[in-house]
Coordinates of C-alpha atoms in Angstrom, one line a residue:
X1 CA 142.0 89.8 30.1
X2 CA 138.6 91.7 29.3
X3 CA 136.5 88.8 29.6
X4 CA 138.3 87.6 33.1
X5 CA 137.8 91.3 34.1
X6 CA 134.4 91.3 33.2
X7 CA 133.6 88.3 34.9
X8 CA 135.0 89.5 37.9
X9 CA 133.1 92.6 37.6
X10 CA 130.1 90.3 37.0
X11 CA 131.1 88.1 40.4
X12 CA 131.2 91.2 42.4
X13 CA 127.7 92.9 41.3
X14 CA 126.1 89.5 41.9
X15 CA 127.2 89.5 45.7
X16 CA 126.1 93.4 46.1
X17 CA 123.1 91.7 45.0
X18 CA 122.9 89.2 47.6
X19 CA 124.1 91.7 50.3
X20 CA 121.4 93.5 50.0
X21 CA 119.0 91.3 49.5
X22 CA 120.1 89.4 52.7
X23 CA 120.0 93.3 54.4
X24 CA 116.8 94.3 52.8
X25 CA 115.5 91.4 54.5
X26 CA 117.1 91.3 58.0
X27 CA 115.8 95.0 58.2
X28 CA 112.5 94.3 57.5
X29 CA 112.3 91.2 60.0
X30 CA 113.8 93.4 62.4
X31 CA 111.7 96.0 61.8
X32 CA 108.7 94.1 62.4
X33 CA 110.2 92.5 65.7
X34 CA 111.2 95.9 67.2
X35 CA 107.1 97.0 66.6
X36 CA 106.2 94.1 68.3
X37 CA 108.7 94.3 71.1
X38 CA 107.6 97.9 71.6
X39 CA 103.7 97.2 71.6
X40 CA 104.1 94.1 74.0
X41 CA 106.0 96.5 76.7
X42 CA 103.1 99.2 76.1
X43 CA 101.0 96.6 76.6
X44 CA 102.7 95.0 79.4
X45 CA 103.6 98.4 81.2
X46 CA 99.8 99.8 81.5
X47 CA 97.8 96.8 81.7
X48 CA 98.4 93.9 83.6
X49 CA 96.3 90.4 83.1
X50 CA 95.2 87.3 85.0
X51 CA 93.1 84.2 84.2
X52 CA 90.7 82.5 87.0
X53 CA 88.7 80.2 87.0
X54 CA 87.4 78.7 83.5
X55 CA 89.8 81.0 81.4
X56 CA 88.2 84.2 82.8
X57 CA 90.3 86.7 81.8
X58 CA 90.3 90.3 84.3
X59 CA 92.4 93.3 83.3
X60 CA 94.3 95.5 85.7
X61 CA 95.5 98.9 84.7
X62 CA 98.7 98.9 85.6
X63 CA 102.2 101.7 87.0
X64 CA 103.8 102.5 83.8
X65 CA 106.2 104.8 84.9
X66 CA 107.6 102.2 87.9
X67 CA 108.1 99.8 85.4
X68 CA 110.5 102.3 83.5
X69 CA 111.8 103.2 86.7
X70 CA 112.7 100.1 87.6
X71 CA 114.1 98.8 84.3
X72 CA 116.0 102.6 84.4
X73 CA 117.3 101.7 87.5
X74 CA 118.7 98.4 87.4
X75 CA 120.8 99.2 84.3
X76 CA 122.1 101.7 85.7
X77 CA 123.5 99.6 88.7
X78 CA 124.8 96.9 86.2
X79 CA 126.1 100.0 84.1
X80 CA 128.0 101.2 87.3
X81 CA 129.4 97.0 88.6
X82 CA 130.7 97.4 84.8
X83 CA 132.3 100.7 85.6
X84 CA 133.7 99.5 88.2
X85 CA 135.3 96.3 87.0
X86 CA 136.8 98.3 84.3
X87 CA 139.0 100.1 86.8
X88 CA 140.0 97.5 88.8
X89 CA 141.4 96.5 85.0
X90 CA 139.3 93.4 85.0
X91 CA 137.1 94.0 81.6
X92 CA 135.0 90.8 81.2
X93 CA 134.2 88.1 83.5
X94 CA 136.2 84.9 83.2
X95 CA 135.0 82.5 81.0
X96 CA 136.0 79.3 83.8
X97 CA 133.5 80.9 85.9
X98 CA 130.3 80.3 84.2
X99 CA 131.6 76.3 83.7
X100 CA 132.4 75.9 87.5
X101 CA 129.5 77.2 88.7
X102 CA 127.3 76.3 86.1
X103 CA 126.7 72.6 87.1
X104 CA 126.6 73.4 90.8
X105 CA 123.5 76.0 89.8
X106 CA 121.7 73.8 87.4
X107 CA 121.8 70.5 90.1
X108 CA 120.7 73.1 92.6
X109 CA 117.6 73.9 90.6
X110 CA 116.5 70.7 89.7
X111 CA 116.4 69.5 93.3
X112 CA 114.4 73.0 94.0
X113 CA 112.4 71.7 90.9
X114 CA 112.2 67.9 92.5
X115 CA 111.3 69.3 96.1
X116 CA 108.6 71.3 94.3
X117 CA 106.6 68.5 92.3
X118 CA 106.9 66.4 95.4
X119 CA 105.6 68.9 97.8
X120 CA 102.9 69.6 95.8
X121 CA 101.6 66.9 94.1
X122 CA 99.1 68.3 92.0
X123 CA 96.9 66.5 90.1
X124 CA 96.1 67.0 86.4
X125 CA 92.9 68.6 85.4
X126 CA 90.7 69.2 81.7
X127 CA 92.7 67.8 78.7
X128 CA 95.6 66.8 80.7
X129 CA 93.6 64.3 82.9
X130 CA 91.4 62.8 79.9
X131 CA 95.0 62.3 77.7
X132 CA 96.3 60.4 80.4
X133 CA 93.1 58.2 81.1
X134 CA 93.0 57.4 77.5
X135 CA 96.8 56.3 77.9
X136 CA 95.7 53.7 80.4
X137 CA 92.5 52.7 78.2
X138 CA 95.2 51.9 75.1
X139 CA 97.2 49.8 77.1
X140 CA 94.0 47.9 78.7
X141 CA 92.8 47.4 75.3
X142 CA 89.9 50.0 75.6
X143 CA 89.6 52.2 72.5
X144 CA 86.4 54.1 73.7
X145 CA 88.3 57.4 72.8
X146 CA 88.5 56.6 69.3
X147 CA 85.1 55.7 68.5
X148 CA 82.3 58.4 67.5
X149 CA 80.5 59.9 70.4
X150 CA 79.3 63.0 71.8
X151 CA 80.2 63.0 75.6
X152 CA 83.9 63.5 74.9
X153 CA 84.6 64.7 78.3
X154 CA 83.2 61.6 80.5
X155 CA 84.5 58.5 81.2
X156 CA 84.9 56.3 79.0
X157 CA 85.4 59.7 77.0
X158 CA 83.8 58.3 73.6
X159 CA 84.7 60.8 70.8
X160 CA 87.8 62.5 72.5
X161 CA 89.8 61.3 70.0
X162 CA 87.7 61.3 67.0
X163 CA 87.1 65.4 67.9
X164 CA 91.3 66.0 68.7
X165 CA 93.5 63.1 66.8
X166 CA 96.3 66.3 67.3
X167 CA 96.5 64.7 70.8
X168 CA 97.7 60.8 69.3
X169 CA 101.2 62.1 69.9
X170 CA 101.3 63.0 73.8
X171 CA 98.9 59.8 74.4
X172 CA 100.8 57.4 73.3
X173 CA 104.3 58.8 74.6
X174 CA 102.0 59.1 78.1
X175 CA 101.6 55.4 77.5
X176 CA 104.6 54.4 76.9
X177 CA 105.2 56.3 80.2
X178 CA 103.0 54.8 82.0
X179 CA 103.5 51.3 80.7
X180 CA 107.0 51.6 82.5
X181 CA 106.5 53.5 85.5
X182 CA 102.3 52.9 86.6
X183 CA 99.6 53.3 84.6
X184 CA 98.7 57.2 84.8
X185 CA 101.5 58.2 87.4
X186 CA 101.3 61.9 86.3
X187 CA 104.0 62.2 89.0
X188 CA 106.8 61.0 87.2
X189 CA 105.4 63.1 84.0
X190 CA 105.8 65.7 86.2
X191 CA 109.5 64.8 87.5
X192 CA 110.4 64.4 83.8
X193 CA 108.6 67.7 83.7
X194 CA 111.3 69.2 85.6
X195 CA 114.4 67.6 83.8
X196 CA 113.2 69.2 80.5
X197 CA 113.0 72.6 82.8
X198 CA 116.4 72.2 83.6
X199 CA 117.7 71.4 80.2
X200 CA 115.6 74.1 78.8
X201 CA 117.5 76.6 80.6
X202 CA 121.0 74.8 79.8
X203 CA 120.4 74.4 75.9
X204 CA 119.4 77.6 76.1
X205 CA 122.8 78.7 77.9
X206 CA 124.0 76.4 75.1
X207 CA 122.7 78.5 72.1
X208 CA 124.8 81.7 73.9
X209 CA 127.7 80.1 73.7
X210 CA 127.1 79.3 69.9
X211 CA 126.5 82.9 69.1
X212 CA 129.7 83.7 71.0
X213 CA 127.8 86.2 73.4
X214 CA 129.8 87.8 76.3
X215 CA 130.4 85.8 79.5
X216 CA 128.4 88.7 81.5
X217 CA 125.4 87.9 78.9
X218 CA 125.4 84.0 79.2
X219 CA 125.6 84.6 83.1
X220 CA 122.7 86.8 82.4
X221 CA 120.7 84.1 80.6
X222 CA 121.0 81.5 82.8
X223 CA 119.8 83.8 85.8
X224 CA 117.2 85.5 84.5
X225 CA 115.7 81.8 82.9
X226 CA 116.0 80.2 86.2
X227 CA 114.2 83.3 88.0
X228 CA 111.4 83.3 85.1
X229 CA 109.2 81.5 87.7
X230 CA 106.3 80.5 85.2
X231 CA 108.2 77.8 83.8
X232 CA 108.8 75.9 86.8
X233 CA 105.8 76.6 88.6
X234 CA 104.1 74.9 85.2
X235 CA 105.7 71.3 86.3
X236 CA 102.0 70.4 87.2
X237 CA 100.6 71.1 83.3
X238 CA 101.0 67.3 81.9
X239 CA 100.2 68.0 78.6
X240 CA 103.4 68.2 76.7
X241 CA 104.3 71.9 77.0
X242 CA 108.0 71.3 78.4
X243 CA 108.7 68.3 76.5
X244 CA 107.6 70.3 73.4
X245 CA 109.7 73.1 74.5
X246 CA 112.8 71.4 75.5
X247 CA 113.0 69.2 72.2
X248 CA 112.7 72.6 70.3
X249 CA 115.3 74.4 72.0
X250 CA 117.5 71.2 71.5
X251 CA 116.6 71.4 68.0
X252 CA 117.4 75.5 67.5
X253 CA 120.8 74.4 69.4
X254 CA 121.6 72.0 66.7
X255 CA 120.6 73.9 63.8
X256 CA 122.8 76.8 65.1
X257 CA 125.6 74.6 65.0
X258 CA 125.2 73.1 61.7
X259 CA 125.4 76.3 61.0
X260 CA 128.7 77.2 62.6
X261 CA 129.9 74.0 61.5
X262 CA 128.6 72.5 58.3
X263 CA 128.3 69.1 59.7
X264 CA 125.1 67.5 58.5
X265 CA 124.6 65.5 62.0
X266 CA 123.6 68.6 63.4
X267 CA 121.1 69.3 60.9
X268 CA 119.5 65.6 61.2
X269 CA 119.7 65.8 64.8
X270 CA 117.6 69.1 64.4
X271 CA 115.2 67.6 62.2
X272 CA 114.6 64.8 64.2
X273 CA 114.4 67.0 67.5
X274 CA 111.6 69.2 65.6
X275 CA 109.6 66.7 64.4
X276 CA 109.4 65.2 67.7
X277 CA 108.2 68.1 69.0
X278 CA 105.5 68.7 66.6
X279 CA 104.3 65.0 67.5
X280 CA 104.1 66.1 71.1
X281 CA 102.5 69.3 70.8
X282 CA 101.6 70.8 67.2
X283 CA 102.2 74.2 68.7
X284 CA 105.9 73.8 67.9
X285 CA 104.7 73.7 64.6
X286 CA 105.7 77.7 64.5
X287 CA 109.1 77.0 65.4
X288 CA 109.1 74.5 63.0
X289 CA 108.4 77.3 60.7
X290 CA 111.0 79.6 62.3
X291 CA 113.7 76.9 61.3
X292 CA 112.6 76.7 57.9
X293 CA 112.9 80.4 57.1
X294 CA 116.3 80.4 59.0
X295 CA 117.5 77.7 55.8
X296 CA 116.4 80.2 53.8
X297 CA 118.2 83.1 54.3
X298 CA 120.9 81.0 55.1
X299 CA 120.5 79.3 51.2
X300 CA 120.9 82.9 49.9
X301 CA 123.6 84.2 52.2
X302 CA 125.7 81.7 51.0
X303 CA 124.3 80.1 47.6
X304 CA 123.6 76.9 49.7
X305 CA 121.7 74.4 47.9
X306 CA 122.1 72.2 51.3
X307 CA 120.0 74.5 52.9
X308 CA 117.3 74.6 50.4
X309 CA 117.4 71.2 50.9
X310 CA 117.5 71.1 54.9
X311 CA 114.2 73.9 54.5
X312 CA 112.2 70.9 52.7
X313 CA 113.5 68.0 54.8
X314 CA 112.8 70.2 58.0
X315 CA 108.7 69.9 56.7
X316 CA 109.6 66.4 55.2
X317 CA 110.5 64.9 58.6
X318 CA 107.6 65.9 60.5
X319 CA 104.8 64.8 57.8
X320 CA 106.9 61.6 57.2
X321 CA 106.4 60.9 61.1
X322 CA 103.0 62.1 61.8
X323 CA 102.0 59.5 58.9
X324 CA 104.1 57.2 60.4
X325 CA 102.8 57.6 63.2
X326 CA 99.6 57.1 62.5
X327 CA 99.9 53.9 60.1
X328 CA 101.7 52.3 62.9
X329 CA 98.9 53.0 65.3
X330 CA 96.6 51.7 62.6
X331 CA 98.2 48.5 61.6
X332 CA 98.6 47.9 65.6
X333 CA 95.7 48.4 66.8
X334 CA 92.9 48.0 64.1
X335 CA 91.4 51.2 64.6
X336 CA 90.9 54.3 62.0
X337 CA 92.7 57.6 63.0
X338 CA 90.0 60.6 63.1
X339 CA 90.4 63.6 60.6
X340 CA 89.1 65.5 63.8
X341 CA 88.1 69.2 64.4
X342 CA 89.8 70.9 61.3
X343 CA 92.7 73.4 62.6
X344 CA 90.7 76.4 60.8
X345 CA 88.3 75.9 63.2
X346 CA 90.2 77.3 65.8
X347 CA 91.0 80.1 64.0
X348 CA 87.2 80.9 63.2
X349 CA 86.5 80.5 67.4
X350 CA 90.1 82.7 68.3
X351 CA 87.7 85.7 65.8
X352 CA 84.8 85.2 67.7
X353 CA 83.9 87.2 71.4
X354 CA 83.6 84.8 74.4
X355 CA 82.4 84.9 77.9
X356 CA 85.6 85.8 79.2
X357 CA 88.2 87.6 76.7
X358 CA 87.8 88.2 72.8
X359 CA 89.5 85.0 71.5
X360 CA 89.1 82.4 74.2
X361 CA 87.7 78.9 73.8
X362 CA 84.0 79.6 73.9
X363 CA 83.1 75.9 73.0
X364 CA 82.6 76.6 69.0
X365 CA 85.2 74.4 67.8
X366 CA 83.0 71.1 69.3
X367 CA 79.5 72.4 68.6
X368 CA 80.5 73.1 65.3
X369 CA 82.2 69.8 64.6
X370 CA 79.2 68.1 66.3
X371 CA 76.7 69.5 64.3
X372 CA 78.0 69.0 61.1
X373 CA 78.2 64.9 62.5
X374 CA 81.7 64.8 62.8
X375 CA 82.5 65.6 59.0
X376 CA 85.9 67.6 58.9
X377 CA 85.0 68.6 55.4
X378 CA 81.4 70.2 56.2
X379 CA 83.4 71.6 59.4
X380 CA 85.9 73.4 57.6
X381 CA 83.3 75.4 55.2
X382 CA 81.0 76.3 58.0
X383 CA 84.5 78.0 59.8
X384 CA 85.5 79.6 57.0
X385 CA 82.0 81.1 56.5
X386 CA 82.8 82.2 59.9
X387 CA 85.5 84.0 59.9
X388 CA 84.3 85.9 56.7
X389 CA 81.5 86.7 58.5
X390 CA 84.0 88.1 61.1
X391 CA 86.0 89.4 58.7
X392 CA 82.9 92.0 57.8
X393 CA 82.4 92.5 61.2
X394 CA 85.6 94.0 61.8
X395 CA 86.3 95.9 58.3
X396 CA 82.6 97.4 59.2
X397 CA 84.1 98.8 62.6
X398 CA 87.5 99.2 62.8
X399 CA 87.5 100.8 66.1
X400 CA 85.8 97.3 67.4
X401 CA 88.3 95.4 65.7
X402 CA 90.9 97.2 67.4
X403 CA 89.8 97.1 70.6
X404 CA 89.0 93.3 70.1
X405 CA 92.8 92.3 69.2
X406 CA 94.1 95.0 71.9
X407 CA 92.4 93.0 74.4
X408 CA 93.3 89.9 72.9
X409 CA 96.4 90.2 72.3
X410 CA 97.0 91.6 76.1
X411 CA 95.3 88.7 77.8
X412 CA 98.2 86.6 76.4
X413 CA 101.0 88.8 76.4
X414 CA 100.5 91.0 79.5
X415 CA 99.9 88.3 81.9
X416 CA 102.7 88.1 83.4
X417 CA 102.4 84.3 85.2
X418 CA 101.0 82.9 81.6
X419 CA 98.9 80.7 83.5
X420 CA 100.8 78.9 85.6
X421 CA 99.1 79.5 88.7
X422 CA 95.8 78.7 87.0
X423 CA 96.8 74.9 87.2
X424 CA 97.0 75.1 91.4
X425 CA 93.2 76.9 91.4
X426 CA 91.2 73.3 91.5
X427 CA 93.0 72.4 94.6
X428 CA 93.4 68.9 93.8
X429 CA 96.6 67.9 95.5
X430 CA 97.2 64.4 96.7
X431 CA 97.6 65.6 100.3
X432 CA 97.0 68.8 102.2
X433 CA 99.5 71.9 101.4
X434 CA 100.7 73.5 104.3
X435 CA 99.1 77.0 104.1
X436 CA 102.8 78.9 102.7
X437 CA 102.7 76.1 100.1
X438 CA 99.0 77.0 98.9
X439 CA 99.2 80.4 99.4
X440 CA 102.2 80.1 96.8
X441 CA 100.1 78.2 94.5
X442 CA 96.5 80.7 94.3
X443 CA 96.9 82.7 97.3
X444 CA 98.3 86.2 98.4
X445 CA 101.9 85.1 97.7
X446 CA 100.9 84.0 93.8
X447 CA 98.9 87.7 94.1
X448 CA 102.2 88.8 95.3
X449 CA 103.8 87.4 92.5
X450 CA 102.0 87.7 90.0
X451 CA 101.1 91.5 90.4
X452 CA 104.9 92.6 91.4
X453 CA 107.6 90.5 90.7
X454 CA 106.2 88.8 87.4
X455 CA 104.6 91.7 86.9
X456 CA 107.7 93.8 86.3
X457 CA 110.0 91.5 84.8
X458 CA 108.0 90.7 82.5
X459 CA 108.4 94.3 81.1
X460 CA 111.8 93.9 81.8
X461 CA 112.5 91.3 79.6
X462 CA 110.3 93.0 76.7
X463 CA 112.3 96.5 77.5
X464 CA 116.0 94.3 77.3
X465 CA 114.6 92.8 74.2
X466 CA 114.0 96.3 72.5
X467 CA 117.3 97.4 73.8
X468 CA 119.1 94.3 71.9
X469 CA 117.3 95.2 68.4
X470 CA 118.1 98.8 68.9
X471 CA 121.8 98.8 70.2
X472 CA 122.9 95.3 68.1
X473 CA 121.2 96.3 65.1
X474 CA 124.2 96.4 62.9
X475 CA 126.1 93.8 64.4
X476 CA 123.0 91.2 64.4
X477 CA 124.2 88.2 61.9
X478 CA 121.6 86.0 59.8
X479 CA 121.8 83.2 62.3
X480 CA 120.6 85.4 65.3
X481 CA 117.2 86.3 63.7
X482 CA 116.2 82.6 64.6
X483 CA 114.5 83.8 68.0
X484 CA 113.2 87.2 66.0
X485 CA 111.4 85.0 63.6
X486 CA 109.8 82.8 66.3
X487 CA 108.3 86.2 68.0
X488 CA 107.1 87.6 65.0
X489 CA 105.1 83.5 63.9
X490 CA 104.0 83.0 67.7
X491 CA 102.2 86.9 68.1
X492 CA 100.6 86.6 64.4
X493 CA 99.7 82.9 66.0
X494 CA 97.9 84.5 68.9
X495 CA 96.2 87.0 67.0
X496 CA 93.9 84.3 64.9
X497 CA 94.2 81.3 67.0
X498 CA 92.5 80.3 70.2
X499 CA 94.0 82.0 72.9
X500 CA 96.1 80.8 75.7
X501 CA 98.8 82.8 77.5
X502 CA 100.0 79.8 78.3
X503 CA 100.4 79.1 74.2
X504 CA 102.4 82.3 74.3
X505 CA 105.1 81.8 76.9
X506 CA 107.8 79.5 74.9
X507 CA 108.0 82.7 72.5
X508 CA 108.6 84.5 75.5
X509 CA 111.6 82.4 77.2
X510 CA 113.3 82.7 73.4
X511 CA 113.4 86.8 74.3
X512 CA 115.8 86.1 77.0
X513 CA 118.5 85.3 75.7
X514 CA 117.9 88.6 73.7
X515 CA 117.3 90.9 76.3
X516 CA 120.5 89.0 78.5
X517 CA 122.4 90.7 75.5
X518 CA 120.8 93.9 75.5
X519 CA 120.9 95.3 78.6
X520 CA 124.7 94.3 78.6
X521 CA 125.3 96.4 75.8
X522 CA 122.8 99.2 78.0
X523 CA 125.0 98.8 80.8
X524 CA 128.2 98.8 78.8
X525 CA 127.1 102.4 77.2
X526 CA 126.2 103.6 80.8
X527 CA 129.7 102.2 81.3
X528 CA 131.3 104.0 78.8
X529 CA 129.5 107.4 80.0
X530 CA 130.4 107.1 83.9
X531 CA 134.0 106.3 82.6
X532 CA 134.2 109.5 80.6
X533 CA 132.7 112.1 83.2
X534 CA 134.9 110.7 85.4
X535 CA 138.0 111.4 82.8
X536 CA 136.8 114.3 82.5
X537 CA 136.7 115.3 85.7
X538 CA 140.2 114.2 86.6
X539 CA 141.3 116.2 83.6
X540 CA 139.6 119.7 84.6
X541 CA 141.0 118.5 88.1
X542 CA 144.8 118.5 86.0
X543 CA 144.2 121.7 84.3
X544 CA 143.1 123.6 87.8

């Protein structure tokens, strides 16, 4: 009896254990997440960004007691339609609502999406134009791109690939693209572009649904996403971005319901979805990341050795199909797949000053890789002498350091379009735009745009994300710090790596979801306060 009490005893200290472990460590992820919640809306309520041009960054100081206002404001009207719903005794929005109209709202989009890409017909520029003209060189037998040269950015673009072999992924699904629909139609990347918009915003009304959220913050969700007018208006950026996007969100959406489920065809369809991703655009690589972590606390929550397992097959998958990959392309084709520019590279140029923002491609990452003739080995040690070089920079003056990552960091994360109207500035339409269309695209409507209505939801969004971490806190499980972790990876991303608001806005779209859910539960307190002044006033009103 002893020993069986013991062991019992033994059992139950164990799980303490664990429970606070797992507590320990949800605090401090959330602790971190609130911090950066709260210094993005700082950032995004006084200062307000915008690229032109060749990534020249301006800074605008900005209103931040209308954003406050505003976000003050509109809670309190959602606060008061919840107020009122409760008295005409109708506490939560039917469920059947959000299925009947969702497919009506989602076909709607698209063809808004499809009307878009047709009127404007804007044509690829940069990376995304070269990727595509080495597509059509693979599939005419032309493997300029992959052979050492120094004028990467010319036709026939000799050295492209040797300098960015990251890229094999998007090239070749470009020409497998264009090998059934026209060699380099970046139109139908561009429709295609769209479909992965819309099914961003449904998985991501999807992943809601797993974590059981109210019907009034799925509705929420799928609004605000659809509003968020920087991912559609980024249809025109063929270089992987929404395909990359989509496939992760697919992939979160799976490994959320392994979760829920325990079924392991959830889990491979994850890994597959990820890897994919990662093929596509390497970015994803942080929500690769974000996943893997997720296993983790989920192998400690519940003593899962399947997890464990899942957290090395999720980094498994993607190596075994980059290498993959790349034999294939090998074996196929004869030719020898580039090292190229090594990744700590870009970290050495995102420490380094450039002519328009600290961060910002300032051309190091080539010259470097050039001089050094193309040896990724002799590249690497010259960055990391680099970045110890800026390392001493900044420990020598720390106010320069912190004004360099203050402006940094805001050029990503306080420009509110994220560069999608930087894609519309070279004019390069197929046809002339009526002058509404191209004053949409980089004229006073996008300055409209961009310096109100973007402007102030973006704070929005960062203000409902603060008010989820606050007001959820306790009630926050394991599996809902999947969107947390990918904030915290993609801002210490943009602190060392080139920067790009563009790179930034996927972490962005994952907040909304969050701040959906938030400023439901702001509204329901605000609910829950109008409902007892007015008890309370019908009871002095009793009592008189």
């Amino acid at each position: 009896m002893f020993e069986e009490f013991n062991g019992l005893r033994e059992v139950k200290a164990h799980s303490m254990e664990k429970h606070h472990l797992l507590n320990y460590m949800k605090n401090v992820i959330l602790i971190i997440f609130l911090g950066i919640l709260v210094a993005l809306t700082i950032l995004s309520a006084f200062y307000t960004c915008s690229i032109k041009g060749n990534d020249w960054v301006k800074y605008r100081t900005d209103y931040p007691l209308v954003h406050i206002a505003l976000f003050v404001v509109v809670s309190v009207i959602i606060g008061g339609m919840f107020s009122a719903a409760r008295k005409q005794k109708r506490k939560r929005i039917k469920p059947g609502i959000t299925k009947r109209i969702q497919p009506i709202v989602l076909l709607a989009f698209f063809l808004l999406l499809l009307s878009w890409v047709l009127v404007t017909q804007e044509k690829p520029r940069a990376d995304m134009e070269i990727c595509l003209a080495v597509a059509k060189q693979i599939l005419n037998g032309d493997f300029s791109a992959f052979q050492p040269g120094m004028n990467i950015y010319l036709p026939p673009y000799q050295g492209y690939m040797v300098a960015y072999p990251f890229q094999l992924g998007f090239v070749l699904l470009c020409a497998l693209i264009s090998s059934v629909c026209g060699s380099a139609n970046f139109l139908i990347i561009q429709i295609i572009n769209a479909i992965c918009v819309v099914l961003t915003v449904y998985y991501l009304y999807r992943i809601t649904c797993v974590y059981q959220d109210s019907t009034a913050s799925r509705l929420l969700t799928l609004l605000f996403t659809i509003v968020f007018l920087p991912l559609s208006l980024s249809l025109p950026i063929v270089y992987g971005n929404l395909i990359g996007l989509l496939l992760s969100i697919i992939a979160f959406y799976n490994q959320l319901f392994y979760l829920k489920e325990r079924k392991l065809r959830f889990a491979f369809a994850s890994i597959v979805c990820i890897a994919v991703a990662v093929l596509i655009k390497t970015n994803e690589l942080i929500l690769l990341t974000a996943m893997a972590v997720l296993y983790l606390l989920d192998s400690i929550e519940h003593r899962s050795l399947k997890s464990l397992i899942l957290l090395v097959s999720i980094f498994a998958g993607y190596f075994a199909s980059k290498a993959l990959l790349v034999a294939v392309f090998e074996a196929s084709t004869g030719i020898a797949v580039s090292k190229g520019v090594p990744m700590i590279a870009y970290v050495a140029m995102g420490l380094q000053n450039s002519g328009s923002a600290p961060g910002w491609y300032n051309n190091y990452t080539l010259d470097i890789f050039f001089q050094n003739g193309m040896n990724a080995a002799a590249t690497a040690e010259e960055s990391i002498r680099s970045i110890q070089l800026s390392m001493r920079g900044f420990s020598s003056d720390v106010p320069y350091m912190a004004q360099f990552f203050a402006r940094k960091i805001s050029s990503q994360w306080a420009d509110p379009s994220f560069q999608c109207f930087w894609m519309y500035e070279s004019n390069s339409a197929l046809h002339t735009l009526s002058p509404f269309v191209q004053s949409c695209c980089n004229g006073s409507v996008a300055k409209w745009l961009h310096n109100g209505i973007l402007n102030y939801f973006q704070t929005f969004i960062y203000l409902g994300a603060c008010c989820y971490t606050v007001l959820c806190w306790k009630s926050i499980q394991i599996q809902e710090l999947l969107f947390p972790i990918c904030l915290i990876g993609g801002v210490l991303f943009s602190l060392i790596w080139e920067a790009q608001a563009q790179y930034t806005m996927p972490f962005f779209i994952l907040l909304i979801p969050l701040a959906a859910k938030g400023i439901v539960a702001l509204a329901n307190r605000i609910a829950d306060v109008i409902e007892k002044r007015e008890n309370s006033k019908i009871e002095r009103k009793a009592n008189i």
